[in-house]
Every structure is written in C-alpha cells, then in structure tokens.
Amino acid sequence: MGLFLIGILGLSCLSTSIFKQQNQALAQQYIQTIKHRNLVIDLGNGSKTNAQLTYPAIGKGPFPGVLLISGSGGTDKNGTLGFVHKNGPKPLTPYLQIAQYLSERGFAVLRYDKRGIGANFTINQNVWGNATINDLIQDADKALAVLALQPEVNPNNVTILSHSEGTIIAPRVAIDNPTKVKNIVLMGAMAQNVRELGYFQAIYLPLLYGEKVLDHNHDGLLSVSEATKNPVFSSMVGNLTLVLKQNITSITNGSTTQQLNPQYNTNKDVYISINNELKPKLVEQFNSLSVVRPGEKCNLLRPLPCPIWIKSHYALESTLNIIGNVPPATSILILQGENDTQTPLQQAFLLQQKLTDKRHPDHTLITYPNLGHQFYPSSQWSTGLGPYEQYVLADLYTWLEAHSGLSHSYVTPTTMIGANTSSLNTNTTFSSSSSKR
C-alpha cells in the first residue's frame, strides 16, 4: 500500500478518486462484523459469574456454538494477561481474540469469568480460594447449558474449545454430555496429572536449564551470581538467593563475597551443586504447594497456586486415562506448540496415541514449530507472550468449519499449504511450519 500511494502522488487527476477509495477502505474497518450480549451464569450455592456471547452481526442463525474454557489461574473471560491501566498499554486478551475471530466467521462463542474472578483481577476470596477442579468442571457444565439456551445458538451443533487446564475439563464435559457436544478442541493439552506436569515445570525444566545453559564447565555446579541474574532461570525458580536462603557474609579486600547459608552449601563456595543442593530445595518447594496453612489467603498476587486447587488436581484421574471415554461421535482436535514449556509436546503425543489405541474415529493433532503455550513464538525454555498467530487461528477455523457443517470436507490445514501431503485425515499427526507463512 505504501509503494502504491507513493506511485500515485504525482497523478493529480486521479488523486480525488484514489483518496475517496482510500477513505472508503478505512471506513470499512469500522463496519460492525460481530455483536455481543453480556450474560450472568448462576454457578449454584450463591455464586454467579459474568459471561459474554459473541455472534455474527449478519447471517441467518442459529449459528454453531462454541464454549471457551480457559486455562489455570484466576482467569477472566478474555484471558487477560496483566492489569488494565487507565492510560497504559492494553494487555493481551487471547480468549477475546479467539472469540472475535470465530464470530466474524460464523460462530456464536460464549466466554465466562472463572468463579470468584472479577474485572482487572478482583477476586472473591471465599469463592476463589476454595475452588477445586471439580467446581470448575461443574461450572463448565452450567456454561454449556446456558450456551445451548441462547436463541443465536444451534444447541445440536456445539464445540467445546479449551486451553491448558481447560483441556482437562473439556473431555469430561463431553463425556457427561454425549448428546450435546459435537466437537472438542484441546489447545496446549494436558494428558498427565497436574502433579507430573508440575514436577516438569518446577523441577525438571530448571534443572535441565541449569545443566545445559548455566553449567559452563560441565561439572554439575552453577555460579550463584550468574544463576541469580539470569532472567530465564529466575522465571523458573524465583529468586535463587531466597530459595536457598543465601546470606551476604563477608567483605574481603574491599570486595563483597556471597556465601550460601551453610545448610545449603555443602561444598563451601559460591557455587551450588545442581543435584545435591538445588534439586532438593526445588523438590521441597514443590512439595509445599499442596500444603493448606490455616488462615493463609489465596490471591492472584500469590506466587504459588492455591493449595486447595492443587490438592483437588492431585486427586483427579489423568486426562490420558479418560480421553478414550469421549463418545465416538465427538470429533477431537489437538493443537500444540512444539516449544511449549508448560504443557510439553509429549502431552499431545500421549493423547494421540491413546485415541489411536482406542480407535477413536475422528481425531487430529497439529503441532507448531517454534510456538509456545500461548501459540506465540517462544524459545525451548520460556513462553513468549503475544497474540495468537493468525495461522493457528486459521487452522482452528478450517477444522471447525468442516466439523460444524459449514463446509463439506476438511482437506488440508492452512499451515500445510505447499507441503508434501494430500490431505489431513483423521488419526494423523501433522507438524505445521510457520516458515510457510
């Protein structure tokens, strides 16, 4: 567009018509393509939560419905990542992005705040702090019923679209509602129990990072100073000096030296042993997650998850064990970033293998190189934050379009255009490359 405008600046006789066309193009950006309606969902026992339905501004409904179930944490219906400041930049809202994308293309999408969660991370302590995974599953059941009652929604054509923790909930809701759920979509899927995934995130990954990146001499030791200043490592373990109860003890020759608390410094120097000092402390810290301390409040600024929520997850049977119970008539799509550090790629492979073993007739896995848990470019060590990549949303829509009766066949996901494949069949794994964009 920039080159085009430069090229016509000297053509005064065409300027009027060109600028009229340009203004028309700009005006089109403000044409309403979706509508929305705010709702309140009664969760029972006096708890209610806010929700919003988005749907196409034009077109003959009722439309295929989509229920969006969010990931872990105190998540609002938009999936807002960060506080909303009056004059500051707007935070990312990935679930709103999905809802708008799909509603512009023919779907009615319902999103809802998690129980006890209000706008801009306000919380009801009694509701949020005591929430269990079973509460969240029941909330999703109620939201599904509300979605099916909306006049804009075809109750016989509903998809449950889930992310992260939501991928634990979606299969269970589909199993509980075999005649109501036509499709489920699992984005950043969790196959194992939260205990196993938590161990991966809190212990295995930081130890691996220490071994591969910070242990320059390959002697099993890390420099306390370097590890503390490393932003990736700090994002994994927190403040290392606090984790290991480090003391600043002495000043020698005018310089300050750092000495670990003797309790965690068996080798008597400013290095820590990955296996003998760091690992035991990370294990201790991880085991404390599920300890419920009397009077302790669980809020959104607390660095660790709510203990009651954690304990309920530990008692839950893994999704891997129940995924085979999803009705054969319910189609399944799994989307996974290959650099996902929260729900690693192997989780999706486990689900794919179980569905194949159970001979589920219609399930598909698409993986994305270089994308992380938020479906945004990420390294193998940390999650990048940004809007969902457009080609991921295009793949999602293409699959939903075919599996919701809006088109007759599902031939090839957009990310596979130009690749050496003829079609995207069921029971097939594909790796989609962003370099093809």
CSV table of C-alpha atoms in Angstrom, one decimal:
chain,number,residue,atom,x,y,z
A,1,MET,CA,0.0,0.0,0.0
A,2,GLY,CA,2.9,2.4,0.8
A,3,LEU,CA,4.5,1.9,-2.6
A,4,PHE,CA,1.1,2.2,-4.3
A,5,LEU,CA,0.4,5.6,-2.6
A,6,ILE,CA,3.9,6.9,-3.5
A,7,GLY,CA,3.3,6.0,-7.1
A,8,ILE,CA,0.1,7.9,-7.5
A,9,LEU,CA,1.1,11.2,-5.7
A,10,GLY,CA,2.1,12.8,-8.9
A,11,LEU,CA,-1.1,11.9,-10.7
A,12,SER,CA,-3.2,14.8,-9.6
A,13,CYS,CA,-6.0,13.9,-12.0
A,14,LEU,CA,-6.5,10.6,-10.1
A,15,SER,CA,-6.0,11.9,-6.6
A,16,THR,CA,-9.6,12.6,-5.8
A,17,SER,CA,-10.9,9.2,-6.8
A,18,ILE,CA,-7.9,7.5,-5.1
A,19,PHE,CA,-8.5,9.3,-1.8
A,20,LYS,CA,-12.2,8.5,-2.0
A,21,GLN,CA,-11.3,4.8,-2.4
A,22,GLN,CA,-8.8,5.1,0.5
A,23,ASN,CA,-11.4,6.7,2.8
A,24,GLN,CA,-13.9,4.0,1.9
A,25,ALA,CA,-11.3,1.3,2.7
A,26,LEU,CA,-10.6,3.0,6.1
A,27,ALA,CA,-14.3,3.3,6.8
A,28,GLN,CA,-14.8,-0.4,6.3
A,29,GLN,CA,-12.6,-1.1,9.3
A,30,TYR,CA,-15.4,0.3,11.5
A,31,ILE,CA,-18.2,-1.8,10.0
A,32,GLN,CA,-19.7,-4.0,12.7
A,33,THR,CA,-19.0,-7.6,12.0
A,34,ILE,CA,-20.0,-9.2,15.3
A,35,LYS,CA,-22.5,-8.5,18.1
A,36,HIS,CA,-22.3,-9.4,21.7
A,37,ARG,CA,-24.5,-9.8,24.7
A,38,ASN,CA,-23.5,-9.9,28.3
A,39,LEU,CA,-24.8,-12.7,30.5
A,40,VAL,CA,-24.7,-13.9,34.1
A,41,ILE,CA,-24.2,-17.6,34.8
A,42,ASP,CA,-25.6,-19.0,38.1
A,43,LEU,CA,-23.0,-21.4,39.4
A,44,GLY,CA,-25.1,-22.5,42.3
A,45,ASN,CA,-24.6,-22.0,46.1
A,46,GLY,CA,-25.0,-18.3,45.7
A,47,SER,CA,-22.1,-17.9,43.2
A,48,LYS,CA,-22.5,-16.2,39.9
A,49,THR,CA,-20.1,-15.2,37.2
A,50,ASN,CA,-20.1,-12.8,34.2
A,51,ALA,CA,-20.1,-14.1,30.7
A,52,GLN,CA,-20.3,-12.8,27.1
A,53,LEU,CA,-21.8,-14.2,24.0
A,54,THR,CA,-20.3,-13.0,20.6
A,55,TYR,CA,-22.0,-13.9,17.3
A,56,PRO,CA,-22.1,-12.7,13.7
A,57,ALA,CA,-23.6,-9.3,13.0
A,58,ILE,CA,-25.3,-10.7,9.9
A,59,GLY,CA,-26.3,-14.1,8.6
A,60,LYS,CA,-29.2,-16.4,9.3
A,61,GLY,CA,-28.9,-18.1,12.6
A,62,PRO,CA,-28.9,-20.1,14.8
A,63,PHE,CA,-25.1,-20.4,14.5
A,64,PRO,CA,-22.8,-23.2,15.5
A,65,GLY,CA,-21.9,-22.7,19.2
A,66,VAL,CA,-18.5,-22.6,20.8
A,67,LEU,CA,-17.9,-22.8,24.6
A,68,LEU,CA,-14.5,-21.4,25.5
A,69,ILE,CA,-12.9,-22.9,28.7
A,70,SER,CA,-9.8,-21.1,30.0
A,71,GLY,CA,-6.5,-22.2,31.4
A,72,SER,CA,-5.3,-22.3,35.0
A,73,GLY,CA,-5.1,-19.3,37.4
A,74,GLY,CA,-7.5,-16.5,38.1
A,75,THR,CA,-8.5,-16.0,34.5
A,76,ASP,CA,-11.3,-13.7,33.3
A,77,LYS,CA,-13.3,-14.4,30.2
A,78,ASN,CA,-10.8,-12.6,28.0
A,79,GLY,CA,-7.8,-14.4,29.3
A,80,THR,CA,-6.3,-11.0,30.2
A,81,LEU,CA,-2.6,-11.2,30.7
A,82,GLY,CA,-1.7,-8.3,33.0
A,83,PHE,CA,-3.5,-5.5,34.8
A,84,VAL,CA,-5.6,-2.9,32.8
A,85,HIS,CA,-4.3,0.6,33.5
A,86,LYS,CA,-6.3,3.7,32.6
A,87,ASN,CA,-3.6,5.3,30.5
A,88,GLY,CA,-1.3,2.4,29.9
A,89,PRO,CA,-1.0,-0.1,27.1
A,90,LYS,CA,-3.8,-2.6,26.8
A,91,PRO,CA,-2.8,-6.1,28.0
A,92,LEU,CA,-3.2,-9.2,25.8
A,93,THR,CA,-6.6,-10.8,25.7
A,94,PRO,CA,-6.1,-14.1,23.8
A,95,TYR,CA,-9.6,-15.6,24.6
A,96,LEU,CA,-11.3,-12.5,23.3
A,97,GLN,CA,-9.1,-12.7,20.2
A,98,ILE,CA,-10.3,-16.3,19.6
A,99,ALA,CA,-14.0,-15.3,20.2
A,100,GLN,CA,-13.9,-12.4,17.8
A,101,TYR,CA,-12.0,-14.4,15.1
A,102,LEU,CA,-14.6,-17.2,15.2
A,103,SER,CA,-17.7,-15.0,15.5
A,104,GLU,CA,-16.6,-13.0,12.5
A,105,ARG,CA,-16.6,-16.3,10.6
A,106,GLY,CA,-20.0,-17.7,11.6
A,107,PHE,CA,-19.8,-19.0,15.2
A,108,ALA,CA,-21.5,-17.9,18.4
A,109,VAL,CA,-18.9,-18.1,21.2
A,110,LEU,CA,-19.5,-18.0,24.9
A,111,ARG,CA,-16.7,-17.0,27.3
A,112,TYR,CA,-17.0,-16.6,31.1
A,113,ASP,CA,-15.0,-15.5,34.1
A,114,LYS,CA,-13.8,-18.2,36.4
A,115,ARG,CA,-15.7,-18.5,39.6
A,116,GLY,CA,-14.7,-15.7,42.1
A,117,ILE,CA,-12.9,-13.7,39.5
A,118,GLY,CA,-13.9,-10.2,38.5
A,119,ALA,CA,-12.7,-7.4,36.2
A,120,ASN,CA,-9.0,-6.5,36.5
A,121,PHE,CA,-8.1,-9.4,38.8
A,122,THR,CA,-10.5,-8.6,41.6
A,123,ILE,CA,-11.4,-11.7,43.5
A,124,ASN,CA,-13.9,-13.1,46.0
A,125,GLN,CA,-11.5,-14.8,48.4
A,126,ASN,CA,-14.1,-17.3,49.8
A,127,VAL,CA,-15.1,-18.5,46.3
A,128,TRP,CA,-11.7,-18.4,44.5
A,129,GLY,CA,-9.6,-19.6,47.4
A,130,ASN,CA,-11.8,-22.7,47.9
A,131,ALA,CA,-12.3,-23.6,44.2
A,132,THR,CA,-11.5,-27.2,43.2
A,133,ILE,CA,-11.1,-28.7,39.8
A,134,ASN,CA,-14.5,-30.4,40.3
A,135,ASP,CA,-16.0,-27.0,40.9
A,136,LEU,CA,-14.6,-25.8,37.6
A,137,ILE,CA,-15.9,-28.9,35.7
A,138,GLN,CA,-19.4,-28.3,37.1
A,139,ASP,CA,-19.1,-24.6,36.1
A,140,ALA,CA,-18.3,-25.6,32.6
A,141,ASP,CA,-21.4,-27.9,32.6
A,142,LYS,CA,-23.6,-25.0,33.6
A,143,ALA,CA,-22.0,-22.7,31.0
A,144,LEU,CA,-22.7,-25.3,28.3
A,145,ALA,CA,-26.4,-25.4,29.3
A,146,VAL,CA,-26.5,-21.6,29.1
A,147,LEU,CA,-24.9,-21.6,25.7
A,148,ALA,CA,-27.4,-24.1,24.4
A,149,LEU,CA,-30.3,-21.9,25.5
A,150,GLN,CA,-29.3,-18.8,23.6
A,151,PRO,CA,-31.5,-18.1,20.5
A,152,GLU,CA,-28.4,-17.4,18.4
A,153,VAL,CA,-27.0,-20.9,19.0
A,154,ASN,CA,-27.8,-24.2,17.4
A,155,PRO,CA,-27.9,-26.5,20.5
A,156,ASN,CA,-27.2,-29.5,18.4
A,157,ASN,CA,-24.0,-28.1,17.0
A,158,VAL,CA,-21.7,-27.2,19.9
A,159,THR,CA,-18.0,-27.3,20.2
A,160,ILE,CA,-16.0,-27.0,23.5
A,161,LEU,CA,-12.8,-25.1,22.8
A,162,SER,CA,-10.3,-25.4,25.7
A,163,HIS,CA,-6.8,-24.2,26.6
A,164,SER,CA,-4.3,-25.6,29.2
A,165,GLU,CA,-6.2,-26.5,32.3
A,166,GLY,CA,-9.4,-26.3,30.2
A,167,THR,CA,-8.2,-29.3,28.3
A,168,ILE,CA,-8.7,-31.4,31.5
A,169,ILE,CA,-12.2,-30.1,31.7
A,170,ALA,CA,-13.4,-30.3,28.1
A,171,PRO,CA,-13.2,-34.1,27.7
A,172,ARG,CA,-15.1,-34.6,30.9
A,173,VAL,CA,-17.9,-32.3,29.9
A,174,ALA,CA,-18.1,-34.1,26.6
A,175,ILE,CA,-18.3,-37.4,28.4
A,176,ASP,CA,-21.0,-36.1,30.7
A,177,ASN,CA,-23.0,-34.5,27.8
A,178,PRO,CA,-22.7,-37.1,24.9
A,179,THR,CA,-25.7,-35.7,23.0
A,180,LYS,CA,-24.8,-32.0,23.4
A,181,VAL,CA,-21.1,-31.8,22.5
A,182,LYS,CA,-20.3,-32.3,18.8
A,183,ASN,CA,-16.6,-31.4,18.9
A,184,ILE,CA,-13.8,-30.7,21.4
A,185,VAL,CA,-10.6,-28.7,20.8
A,186,LEU,CA,-7.6,-29.0,23.1
A,187,MET,CA,-5.0,-26.2,22.8
A,188,GLY,CA,-1.9,-26.7,24.9
A,189,ALA,CA,-3.2,-30.1,26.0
A,190,MET,CA,-2.6,-31.7,29.4
A,191,ALA,CA,-2.5,-35.5,29.3
A,192,GLN,CA,-1.0,-36.3,32.7
A,193,ASN,CA,-2.0,-35.3,36.2
A,194,VAL,CA,-1.0,-31.8,37.4
A,195,ARG,CA,1.4,-33.5,39.8
A,196,GLU,CA,3.5,-34.8,36.9
A,197,LEU,CA,3.3,-31.6,34.9
A,198,GLY,CA,4.1,-29.5,38.0
A,199,TYR,CA,7.2,-31.6,38.5
A,200,PHE,CA,8.2,-31.0,34.9
A,201,GLN,CA,7.7,-27.2,35.3
A,202,ALA,CA,9.1,-26.7,38.8
A,203,ILE,CA,11.9,-29.2,38.9
A,204,TYR,CA,12.9,-31.0,35.7
A,205,LEU,CA,13.0,-27.9,33.4
A,206,PRO,CA,15.1,-25.6,35.7
A,207,LEU,CA,17.5,-28.4,36.4
A,208,LEU,CA,17.8,-29.1,32.7
A,209,TYR,CA,18.3,-25.4,32.0
A,210,GLY,CA,21.0,-25.3,34.7
A,211,GLU,CA,22.7,-28.3,33.2
A,212,LYS,CA,22.6,-27.2,29.5
A,213,VAL,CA,22.9,-23.4,29.8
A,214,LEU,CA,24.5,-22.4,33.1
A,215,ASP,CA,26.9,-25.2,33.9
A,216,HIS,CA,29.7,-24.0,31.6
A,217,ASN,CA,32.3,-26.4,32.9
A,218,HIS,CA,30.0,-29.4,32.9
A,219,ASP,CA,31.0,-30.1,36.5
A,220,GLY,CA,27.5,-30.1,37.9
A,221,LEU,CA,27.9,-26.7,39.6
A,222,LEU,CA,26.2,-23.3,39.0
A,223,SER,CA,27.5,-19.9,39.8
A,224,VAL,CA,25.1,-18.3,42.3
A,225,SER,CA,25.8,-14.8,40.9
A,226,GLU,CA,25.1,-15.9,37.3
A,227,ALA,CA,22.1,-18.0,38.1
A,228,THR,CA,20.5,-15.2,40.2
A,229,LYS,CA,20.9,-12.7,37.4
A,230,ASN,CA,19.7,-15.0,34.6
A,231,PRO,CA,16.1,-13.9,33.8
A,232,VAL,CA,15.1,-17.2,32.3
A,233,PHE,CA,16.3,-19.2,35.2
A,234,SER,CA,14.8,-16.7,37.7
A,235,SER,CA,11.4,-17.0,35.9
A,236,MET,CA,11.6,-20.8,36.6
A,237,VAL,CA,12.7,-20.9,40.2
A,238,GLY,CA,12.2,-17.3,41.5
A,239,ASN,CA,14.8,-15.5,43.4
A,240,LEU,CA,17.5,-18.2,43.8
A,241,THR,CA,19.2,-16.4,46.8
A,242,LEU,CA,15.9,-16.6,48.7
A,243,VAL,CA,15.2,-20.2,47.6
A,244,LEU,CA,18.5,-21.3,49.0
A,245,LYS,CA,18.4,-18.8,52.0
A,246,GLN,CA,21.6,-17.1,50.9
A,247,ASN,CA,23.5,-14.8,53.2
A,248,ILE,CA,25.9,-12.0,52.3
A,249,THR,CA,28.5,-12.7,54.9
A,250,SER,CA,31.9,-11.1,54.4
A,251,ILE,CA,33.9,-8.3,52.9
A,252,THR,CA,37.4,-9.3,51.9
A,253,ASN,CA,39.9,-6.8,50.5
A,254,GLY,CA,37.2,-4.3,49.8
A,255,SER,CA,35.1,-6.7,47.8
A,256,THR,CA,31.8,-8.3,48.8
A,257,THR,CA,31.6,-12.1,48.5
A,258,GLN,CA,28.4,-14.0,48.7
A,259,GLN,CA,28.1,-17.1,50.8
A,260,LEU,CA,25.2,-19.6,50.8
A,261,ASN,CA,23.6,-20.5,54.1
A,262,PRO,CA,25.7,-23.4,55.3
A,263,GLN,CA,22.6,-25.6,55.4
A,264,TYR,CA,22.5,-25.4,51.6
A,265,ASN,CA,26.2,-25.1,50.9
A,266,THR,CA,27.9,-28.5,51.3
A,267,ASN,CA,30.8,-27.6,49.0
A,268,LYS,CA,31.7,-24.4,50.9
A,269,ASP,CA,32.0,-22.0,48.0
A,270,VAL,CA,29.9,-19.6,45.9
A,271,TYR,CA,28.7,-22.4,43.6
A,272,ILE,CA,25.8,-24.7,44.1
A,273,SER,CA,25.5,-28.3,43.1
A,274,ILE,CA,22.7,-28.9,40.7
A,275,ASN,CA,21.8,-32.3,42.1
A,276,ASN,CA,23.0,-32.1,45.7
A,277,GLU,CA,21.9,-28.5,46.6
A,278,LEU,CA,19.5,-27.1,44.0
A,279,LYS,CA,17.4,-30.1,43.3
A,280,PRO,CA,16.5,-31.0,47.0
A,281,LYS,CA,15.4,-27.4,47.6
A,282,LEU,CA,13.2,-27.3,44.4
A,283,VAL,CA,11.7,-30.6,45.5
A,284,GLU,CA,11.0,-29.2,48.9
A,285,GLN,CA,9.4,-26.1,47.5
A,286,PHE,CA,7.3,-28.2,45.0
A,287,ASN,CA,6.0,-30.5,47.8
A,288,SER,CA,4.9,-27.4,49.8
A,289,LEU,CA,2.5,-26.3,47.1
A,290,SER,CA,-0.4,-28.5,48.3
A,291,VAL,CA,0.1,-27.7,52.0
A,292,VAL,CA,-3.0,-25.8,53.3
A,293,ARG,CA,-2.0,-23.5,56.0
A,294,PRO,CA,-4.7,-22.2,58.4
A,295,GLY,CA,-5.6,-18.6,57.7
A,296,GLU,CA,-3.5,-18.3,54.6
A,297,LYS,CA,-5.3,-16.5,51.8
A,298,CYS,CA,-5.0,-17.4,48.2
A,299,ASN,CA,-5.0,-14.4,45.9
A,300,LEU,CA,-3.9,-13.5,42.4
A,301,LEU,CA,-0.6,-12.0,43.6
A,302,ARG,CA,0.4,-15.1,45.5
A,303,PRO,CA,3.4,-16.6,43.6
A,304,LEU,CA,2.2,-20.2,44.1
A,305,PRO,CA,-1.2,-21.8,43.1
A,306,CYS,CA,-4.0,-22.2,45.6
A,307,PRO,CA,-3.3,-25.3,47.8
A,308,ILE,CA,-7.0,-26.4,47.8
A,309,TRP,CA,-7.0,-26.3,44.0
A,310,ILE,CA,-3.7,-28.2,43.8
A,311,LYS,CA,-4.9,-30.9,46.2
A,312,SER,CA,-8.1,-31.4,44.1
A,313,HIS,CA,-6.0,-31.8,41.0
A,314,TYR,CA,-3.7,-34.4,42.6
A,315,ALA,CA,-6.8,-36.5,43.4
A,316,LEU,CA,-8.1,-36.3,39.8
A,317,GLU,CA,-7.7,-39.1,37.4
A,318,SER,CA,-5.5,-38.1,34.5
A,319,THR,CA,-7.0,-37.0,31.2
A,320,LEU,CA,-4.9,-39.7,29.5
A,321,ASN,CA,-6.9,-42.3,31.4
A,322,ILE,CA,-10.3,-40.9,30.5
A,323,ILE,CA,-9.8,-39.5,26.9
A,324,GLY,CA,-10.8,-42.8,25.5
A,325,ASN,CA,-14.3,-42.4,27.0
A,326,VAL,CA,-15.1,-39.4,24.8
A,327,PRO,CA,-18.0,-40.6,22.6
A,328,PRO,CA,-17.0,-41.8,19.1
A,329,ALA,CA,-19.4,-39.2,17.6
A,330,THR,CA,-17.4,-36.4,19.2
A,331,SER,CA,-14.6,-35.2,17.0
A,332,ILE,CA,-11.3,-34.1,18.6
A,333,LEU,CA,-8.7,-31.6,17.5
A,334,ILE,CA,-5.4,-31.1,19.4
A,335,LEU,CA,-3.2,-28.1,18.7
A,336,GLN,CA,0.2,-28.0,20.4
A,337,GLY,CA,3.2,-25.7,20.2
A,338,GLU,CA,6.5,-27.6,19.9
A,339,ASN,CA,8.2,-25.2,22.3
A,340,ASP,CA,5.5,-25.4,25.0
A,341,THR,CA,7.3,-25.3,28.4
A,342,GLN,CA,4.1,-25.6,30.4
A,343,THR,CA,2.3,-28.5,28.7
A,344,PRO,CA,5.2,-30.0,26.6
A,345,LEU,CA,4.6,-31.6,23.2
A,346,GLN,CA,4.8,-35.1,24.6
A,347,GLN,CA,1.5,-34.5,26.3
A,348,ALA,CA,-0.2,-34.2,22.9
A,349,PHE,CA,1.6,-37.3,21.6
A,350,LEU,CA,0.3,-39.3,24.6
A,351,LEU,CA,-3.3,-38.3,23.9
A,352,GLN,CA,-2.9,-39.0,20.2
A,353,GLN,CA,-1.5,-42.5,21.0
A,354,LYS,CA,-4.3,-43.3,23.4
A,355,LEU,CA,-7.0,-42.1,20.9
A,356,THR,CA,-5.4,-44.2,18.2
A,357,ASP,CA,-5.3,-47.2,20.6
A,358,LYS,CA,-8.9,-46.7,21.4
A,359,ARG,CA,-9.8,-46.4,17.7
A,360,HIS,CA,-11.5,-43.1,18.1
A,361,PRO,CA,-12.8,-42.5,14.6
A,362,ASP,CA,-12.1,-38.7,14.2
A,363,HIS,CA,-9.2,-37.1,16.0
A,364,THR,CA,-6.5,-34.8,14.6
A,365,LEU,CA,-3.2,-33.4,16.0
A,366,ILE,CA,-1.5,-30.4,14.6
A,367,THR,CA,1.9,-29.2,16.0
A,368,TYR,CA,3.6,-25.9,15.5
A,369,PRO,CA,7.4,-25.5,15.5
A,370,ASN,CA,8.7,-22.5,17.5
A,371,LEU,CA,5.4,-21.7,19.2
A,372,GLY,CA,4.9,-21.9,22.9
A,373,HIS,CA,2.0,-22.4,25.3
A,374,GLN,CA,0.3,-19.1,24.2
A,375,PHE,CA,0.8,-20.1,20.5
A,376,TYR,CA,3.3,-17.3,20.0
A,377,PRO,CA,6.9,-17.6,19.1
A,378,SER,CA,8.9,-19.0,22.1
A,379,SER,CA,12.2,-20.5,23.0
A,380,GLN,CA,12.5,-24.0,24.2
A,381,TRP,CA,13.0,-22.6,27.8
A,382,SER,CA,10.4,-19.9,28.2
A,383,THR,CA,6.9,-18.9,27.0
A,384,GLY,CA,6.7,-15.9,24.7
A,385,LEU,CA,3.7,-13.7,25.2
A,386,GLY,CA,1.8,-12.1,22.3
A,387,PRO,CA,-1.4,-12.5,20.3
A,388,TYR,CA,-2.1,-16.0,18.9
A,389,GLU,CA,-0.5,-16.5,15.5
A,390,GLN,CA,-3.0,-16.0,12.7
A,391,TYR,CA,-2.2,-19.3,11.0
A,392,VAL,CA,-3.1,-21.1,14.2
A,393,LEU,CA,-6.5,-19.4,14.3
A,394,ALA,CA,-6.9,-20.2,10.6
A,395,ASP,CA,-6.2,-23.9,11.2
A,396,LEU,CA,-8.7,-23.8,14.1
A,397,TYR,CA,-11.4,-22.2,12.0
A,398,THR,CA,-10.8,-24.5,9.0
A,399,TRP,CA,-11.3,-27.6,11.2
A,400,LEU,CA,-14.3,-26.1,13.0
A,401,GLU,CA,-15.9,-25.1,9.7
A,402,ALA,CA,-15.8,-28.6,8.4
A,403,HIS,CA,-16.8,-30.3,11.7
A,404,SER,CA,-19.7,-27.9,12.2
A,405,GLY,CA,-21.4,-28.5,8.9
A,406,LEU,CA,-20.4,-25.2,7.3
A,407,SER,CA,-18.3,-26.9,4.6
A,408,HIS,CA,-18.3,-30.5,3.2
A,409,SER,CA,-14.8,-31.6,3.7
A,410,TYR,CA,-11.6,-30.9,5.6
A,411,VAL,CA,-8.8,-31.3,3.1
A,412,THR,CA,-5.7,-29.5,4.3
A,413,PRO,CA,-4.9,-27.2,7.2
A,414,THR,CA,-3.7,-23.8,6.1
A,415,THR,CA,-0.3,-24.4,7.6
A,416,MET,CA,0.2,-27.4,5.3
A,417,ILE,CA,-0.3,-25.5,2.1
A,418,GLY,CA,2.6,-26.4,-0.2
A,419,ALA,CA,3.7,-29.3,2.0
A,420,ASN,CA,4.1,-32.8,0.7
A,421,THR,CA,0.8,-34.1,1.8
A,422,SER,CA,-2.5,-34.7,0.1
A,423,SER,CA,-5.0,-34.3,3.0
A,424,LEU,CA,-5.4,-34.1,6.7
A,425,ASN,CA,-7.0,-37.4,7.5
A,426,THR,CA,-8.2,-38.5,10.9
A,427,ASN,CA,-5.8,-40.2,13.3
A,428,THR,CA,-2.9,-38.3,11.7
A,429,THR,CA,-0.3,-36.1,13.2
A,430,PHE,CA,1.0,-33.1,11.3
A,431,SER,CA,3.7,-30.6,12.1
A,432,SER,CA,2.9,-27.2,10.7
A,433,SER,CA,5.8,-24.8,10.0
A,434,SER,CA,5.4,-21.1,10.5
A,435,SER,CA,8.1,-20.6,7.8
A,436,LYS,CA,5.4,-21.4,5.3
A,437,ARG,CA,3.6,-18.2,6.1
